[in-house]
Amino acid sequence: EVHLVQSGAEVKKPGESLKISCKASGYTFTNSWIGWVRQMPAKGLEWMGIINPADSDFRYSASLQGQITMSVDKSINTAYLQLNNLKASDTAVYYCARQHDSASGAYLFYFGAWGQGTLVTVSS
Amino acid sequence: IQMTQSPSTLSASVGDRVTITCRASHTITNNWLAWYQQKPGKAPSLLLYKASTLESGVPSRFSGSGSGTEFTLTISSLQPDDFATYYCQQYNSYSPLTFGGGTKVDIK
């Protein structure tokens, strides 16, 4: 069974940086892209970017360019999201999600498995 | 591609037939559209992809249809477990991927 387990909640101050982990199990880590999606309080879903664990190819949302870095460590089947220069408006639940099996090998990104979410609070 | 869902909130009773609409600002080719269900405090869960393909394990009361710029999610007979928020997502273009604003289905 596929599992994505994320790191725990974080409280940060404005201007600080954040790194969230997403550990995958139950499938071959390098076979599926990993996406990151955030959800601000009582709001909808916002796509942040995607990364291919096989070669670290990535695509970022234009609105987050310069603030976001995605990476993977294939040796421990873990993907990371780093967000720099945090603002209060970055307060959200952050999710990692795995590209669906039926889309594997294609540039089709819908997500069949999700992490449990990581609550990030940015406050002075 | 911008995705607009309607309604934003829907009040319904157990047993009702429910339809949610998702409209795209540009044509979505090959019906590259997914639907998710999200319950409070939980991650989203995939219901359908390619507009009408049911994800494994999802009850058959959920169905999807549409093409081009207009898509619908239908729940044929609403069950207590279905009270949740539903999102559409286009994956026609991954620059960027976009979600609809969500439709909350609550108890009438």
Tab-separated table of C-alpha atoms in Angstrom:
chain	number	residue	atom	x	y	z
A	1	GLU	CA	0.000	0.000	0.000
A	2	VAL	CA	1.233	3.456	-0.918
A	3	HIS	CA	1.982	5.758	1.996
A	4	LEU	CA	3.245	9.316	2.082
A	5	VAL	CA	4.206	10.463	5.573
A	6	GLN	CA	5.001	14.119	6.105
A	7	SER	CA	6.981	15.856	8.804
A	8	GLY	CA	5.242	17.552	11.687
A	9	ALA	CA	3.709	20.963	12.212
A	10	GLU	CA	5.941	24.013	12.168
A	11	VAL	CA	5.742	27.506	13.613
A	12	LYS	CA	7.930	30.077	11.897
A	13	LYS	CA	8.551	33.815	12.012
A	14	PRO	CA	8.280	36.060	8.958
A	15	GLY	CA	11.455	35.972	6.904
A	16	GLU	CA	12.467	32.499	8.082
A	17	SER	CA	12.764	29.391	5.909
A	18	LEU	CA	10.962	26.080	6.113
A	19	LYS	CA	11.712	22.574	4.902
A	20	ILE	CA	9.020	19.885	4.926
A	21	SER	CA	9.700	16.221	4.219
A	22	CYS	CA	7.503	13.601	2.577
A	23	LYS	CA	8.615	9.986	2.995
A	24	ALA	CA	7.203	7.544	0.472
A	25	SER	CA	6.690	3.824	0.835
A	26	GLY	CA	4.804	1.013	-0.860
A	27	TYR	CA	5.951	1.727	-4.416
A	28	THR	CA	9.082	2.436	-6.453
A	29	PHE	CA	9.883	6.029	-5.504
A	30	THR	CA	11.440	6.948	-8.833
A	31	ASN	CA	8.435	5.791	-10.898
A	32	SER	CA	6.061	8.654	-10.061
A	33	TRP	CA	6.316	12.420	-9.845
A	34	ILE	CA	5.621	14.044	-6.466
A	35	GLY	CA	3.508	17.177	-6.309
A	36	TRP	CA	3.097	19.765	-3.568
A	37	VAL	CA	-0.220	21.457	-2.887
A	38	ARG	CA	-1.105	23.912	-0.147
A	39	GLN	CA	-4.361	24.949	1.411
A	40	MET	CA	-4.668	28.230	3.245
A	41	PRO	CA	-7.088	28.363	6.176
A	42	ALA	CA	-10.656	27.769	4.996
A	43	LYS	CA	-9.536	28.122	1.368
A	44	GLY	CA	-9.151	25.932	-1.681
A	45	LEU	CA	-6.234	23.969	-3.062
A	46	GLU	CA	-3.218	25.683	-4.603
A	47	TRP	CA	-0.710	23.775	-6.708
A	48	MET	CA	2.877	24.678	-5.840
A	49	GLY	CA	4.975	22.457	-8.061
A	50	ILE	CA	6.025	18.959	-9.029
A	51	ILE	CA	9.283	17.037	-9.031
A	52	ASN	CA	10.402	13.843	-10.716
A	53	PRO	CA	12.322	11.747	-8.178
A	54	ALA	CA	14.083	9.871	-10.976
A	55	ASP	CA	16.068	12.870	-12.203
A	56	SER	CA	14.928	15.829	-10.043
A	57	ASP	CA	13.272	17.508	-13.035
A	58	PHE	CA	10.775	19.987	-11.664
A	59	ARG	CA	8.117	22.552	-12.479
A	60	TYR	CA	7.195	25.345	-10.065
A	61	SER	CA	4.186	27.593	-9.918
A	62	ALA	CA	5.138	30.971	-11.376
A	63	SER	CA	3.711	32.701	-8.311
A	64	LEU	CA	6.241	30.925	-6.069
A	65	GLN	CA	9.336	31.152	-8.296
A	66	GLY	CA	12.253	32.375	-6.253
A	67	GLN	CA	10.675	31.345	-2.981
A	68	ILE	CA	10.373	27.610	-3.464
A	69	THR	CA	12.804	24.718	-3.866
A	70	MET	CA	11.858	21.075	-4.273
A	71	SER	CA	14.317	18.240	-3.876
A	72	VAL	CA	14.481	14.499	-3.300
A	73	ASP	CA	16.768	12.028	-1.580
A	74	LYS	CA	16.364	8.783	-3.480
A	75	SER	CA	18.377	6.847	-0.911
A	76	ILE	CA	15.624	7.308	1.665
A	77	ASN	CA	12.607	7.703	-0.648
A	78	THR	CA	11.939	11.210	0.591
A	79	ALA	CA	10.864	14.395	-1.137
A	80	TYR	CA	11.373	17.850	0.331
A	81	LEU	CA	9.730	21.240	-0.023
A	82	GLN	CA	11.690	24.306	1.012
A	83	LEU	CA	10.019	27.682	1.236
A	84	ASN	CA	12.114	30.792	1.871
A	85	ASN	CA	11.339	34.280	3.124
A	86	LEU	CA	8.121	33.198	4.772
A	87	LYS	CA	5.202	35.603	5.129
A	88	ALA	CA	2.050	35.404	7.211
A	89	SER	CA	0.208	34.600	3.981
A	90	ASP	CA	2.223	31.349	3.730
A	91	THR	CA	0.293	30.026	6.719
A	92	ALA	CA	-1.356	26.895	5.344
A	93	VAL	CA	-1.525	23.125	5.359
A	94	TYR	CA	1.023	21.740	2.925
A	95	TYR	CA	0.428	18.405	1.202
A	96	CYS	CA	2.657	16.163	-0.864
A	97	ALA	CA	0.911	13.928	-3.371
A	98	ARG	CA	1.956	11.124	-5.700
A	99	GLN	CA	1.232	11.059	-9.408
A	100	HIS	CA	-1.403	8.459	-10.148
A	101	ASP	CA	-0.182	5.075	-11.409
A	102	SER	CA	-2.130	5.346	-14.655
A	103	ALA	CA	-0.230	8.534	-15.494
A	104	SER	CA	3.210	7.152	-14.728
A	105	GLY	CA	5.675	7.974	-17.468
A	106	ALA	CA	3.500	10.748	-18.856
A	107	TYR	CA	3.282	14.476	-18.189
A	108	LEU	CA	-0.146	14.014	-16.662
A	109	PHE	CA	-0.386	15.145	-13.090
A	110	TYR	CA	-3.295	14.041	-11.009
A	111	PHE	CA	-2.761	12.545	-7.634
A	112	GLY	CA	-3.847	9.174	-6.339
A	113	ALA	CA	-2.177	9.312	-2.926
A	114	TRP	CA	-1.629	12.191	-0.542
A	115	GLY	CA	0.354	12.804	2.591
A	116	GLN	CA	-1.466	13.658	5.781
A	117	GLY	CA	-0.580	17.336	5.514
A	118	THR	CA	1.788	19.594	7.451
A	119	LEU	CA	0.393	22.657	9.177
A	120	VAL	CA	2.701	25.651	8.871
A	121	THR	CA	1.993	28.757	10.891
A	122	VAL	CA	3.906	31.944	10.137
A	123	SER	CA	3.535	34.538	12.840
A	124	SER	CA	5.654	37.134	14.565
B	1	ILE	CA	-6.418	27.553	-17.350
B	2	GLN	CA	-8.798	28.890	-14.700
B	3	MET	CA	-11.365	26.511	-13.219
B	4	THR	CA	-14.685	27.767	-11.887
B	5	GLN	CA	-16.936	25.504	-9.860
B	6	SER	CA	-20.607	25.999	-9.143
B	7	PRO	CA	-22.284	26.135	-6.820
B	8	SER	CA	-19.810	27.012	-4.075
B	9	THR	CA	-22.146	25.519	-1.483
B	10	LEU	CA	-24.907	22.997	-1.952
B	11	SER	CA	-27.411	21.858	0.667
B	12	ALA	CA	-28.886	18.434	0.080
B	13	SER	CA	-30.507	15.488	1.823
B	14	VAL	CA	-29.527	11.845	1.973
B	15	GLY	CA	-30.819	10.157	-1.173
B	16	ASP	CA	-30.719	13.312	-3.305
B	17	ARG	CA	-29.107	13.416	-6.719
B	18	VAL	CA	-26.374	16.041	-6.659
B	19	THR	CA	-24.597	17.680	-9.585
B	20	ILE	CA	-21.535	19.923	-9.403
B	21	THR	CA	-20.259	21.845	-12.420
B	22	CYS	CA	-16.708	22.784	-13.286
B	23	ARG	CA	-16.029	25.230	-16.109
B	24	ALA	CA	-12.622	25.853	-17.657
B	25	SER	CA	-11.430	29.140	-19.140
B	26	HIS	CA	-9.886	27.258	-22.074
B	27	THR	CA	-10.591	23.936	-23.699
B	28	ILE	CA	-9.280	20.932	-21.821
B	29	THR	CA	-8.057	18.421	-24.336
B	30	ASN	CA	-8.492	14.679	-23.935
B	31	ASN	CA	-10.749	15.311	-20.916
B	32	TRP	CA	-7.720	15.736	-18.663
B	33	LEU	CA	-9.811	16.557	-15.608
B	34	ALA	CA	-9.908	15.028	-12.130
B	35	TRP	CA	-12.313	15.270	-9.208
B	36	TYR	CA	-11.358	15.043	-5.530
B	37	GLN	CA	-13.298	14.778	-2.297
B	38	GLN	CA	-11.993	16.403	0.859
B	39	LYS	CA	-13.355	15.979	4.362
B	40	PRO	CA	-12.534	18.422	7.176
B	41	GLY	CA	-9.015	18.003	8.516
B	42	LYS	CA	-8.129	15.388	5.878
B	43	ALA	CA	-6.183	15.316	2.655
B	44	PRO	CA	-8.078	15.278	-0.633
B	45	SER	CA	-8.933	11.902	-2.099
B	46	LEU	CA	-9.161	11.152	-5.835
B	47	LEU	CA	-12.633	10.233	-7.095
B	48	LEU	CA	-12.372	10.356	-10.878
B	49	TYR	CA	-9.818	11.144	-13.564
B	50	LYS	CA	-9.982	11.670	-17.312
B	51	ALA	CA	-13.319	13.281	-16.509
B	52	SER	CA	-15.231	10.016	-16.138
B	53	THR	CA	-12.893	7.211	-15.037
B	54	LEU	CA	-13.735	6.085	-11.535
B	55	GLU	CA	-10.783	5.625	-9.211
B	56	SER	CA	-10.450	2.127	-7.764
B	57	GLY	CA	-12.533	1.703	-4.631
B	58	VAL	CA	-14.764	4.728	-5.235
B	59	PRO	CA	-18.487	3.905	-5.059
B	60	SER	CA	-20.344	3.762	-8.351
B	61	ARG	CA	-22.821	6.433	-7.221
B	62	PHE	CA	-20.102	8.905	-8.234
B	63	SER	CA	-19.863	9.659	-11.935
B	64	GLY	CA	-18.308	12.289	-14.129
B	65	SER	CA	-19.067	13.644	-17.559
B	66	GLY	CA	-18.342	16.527	-19.878
B	67	SER	CA	-15.792	17.708	-22.376
B	68	GLY	CA	-14.156	20.836	-23.689
B	69	THR	CA	-14.795	23.515	-21.095
B	70	GLU	CA	-17.685	22.094	-19.082
B	71	PHE	CA	-17.583	19.100	-16.774
B	72	THR	CA	-19.897	17.699	-14.129
B	73	LEU	CA	-19.614	15.476	-11.091
B	74	THR	CA	-22.809	13.653	-10.166
B	75	ILE	CA	-23.629	11.747	-7.012
B	76	SER	CA	-26.644	9.629	-7.888
B	77	SER	CA	-27.933	9.109	-4.343
B	78	LEU	CA	-26.214	11.147	-1.649
B	79	GLN	CA	-25.024	9.140	1.341
B	80	PRO	CA	-24.058	10.406	4.816
B	81	ASP	CA	-20.388	9.798	4.032
B	82	ASP	CA	-20.588	12.111	1.011
B	83	PHE	CA	-20.970	15.364	2.924
B	84	ALA	CA	-17.648	16.959	2.056
B	85	THR	CA	-16.005	19.496	-0.235
B	86	TYR	CA	-15.365	18.588	-3.859
B	87	TYR	CA	-12.681	19.995	-6.137
B	88	CYS	CA	-12.032	19.673	-9.834
B	89	GLN	CA	-8.486	19.880	-11.194
B	90	GLN	CA	-7.311	20.259	-14.767
B	91	TYR	CA	-4.096	18.585	-15.834
B	92	ASN	CA	-4.259	19.600	-19.472
B	93	SER	CA	-1.480	22.021	-18.659
B	94	TYR	CA	0.963	21.645	-15.785
B	95	SER	CA	2.108	25.197	-16.049
B	96	PRO	CA	0.252	25.604	-13.838
B	97	LEU	CA	-1.999	22.802	-12.676
B	98	THR	CA	-5.181	24.414	-11.409
B	99	PHE	CA	-8.005	23.508	-9.087
B	100	GLY	CA	-11.541	24.766	-8.940
B	101	GLY	CA	-12.556	26.782	-5.911
B	102	GLY	CA	-14.430	23.896	-4.345
B	103	THR	CA	-18.056	22.954	-3.708
B	104	LYS	CA	-19.110	22.221	-0.166
B	105	VAL	CA	-21.958	19.729	0.104
B	106	ASP	CA	-23.719	20.037	3.425
B	107	ILE	CA	-26.815	18.681	5.079
B	108	LYS	CA	-30.094	20.371	4.267
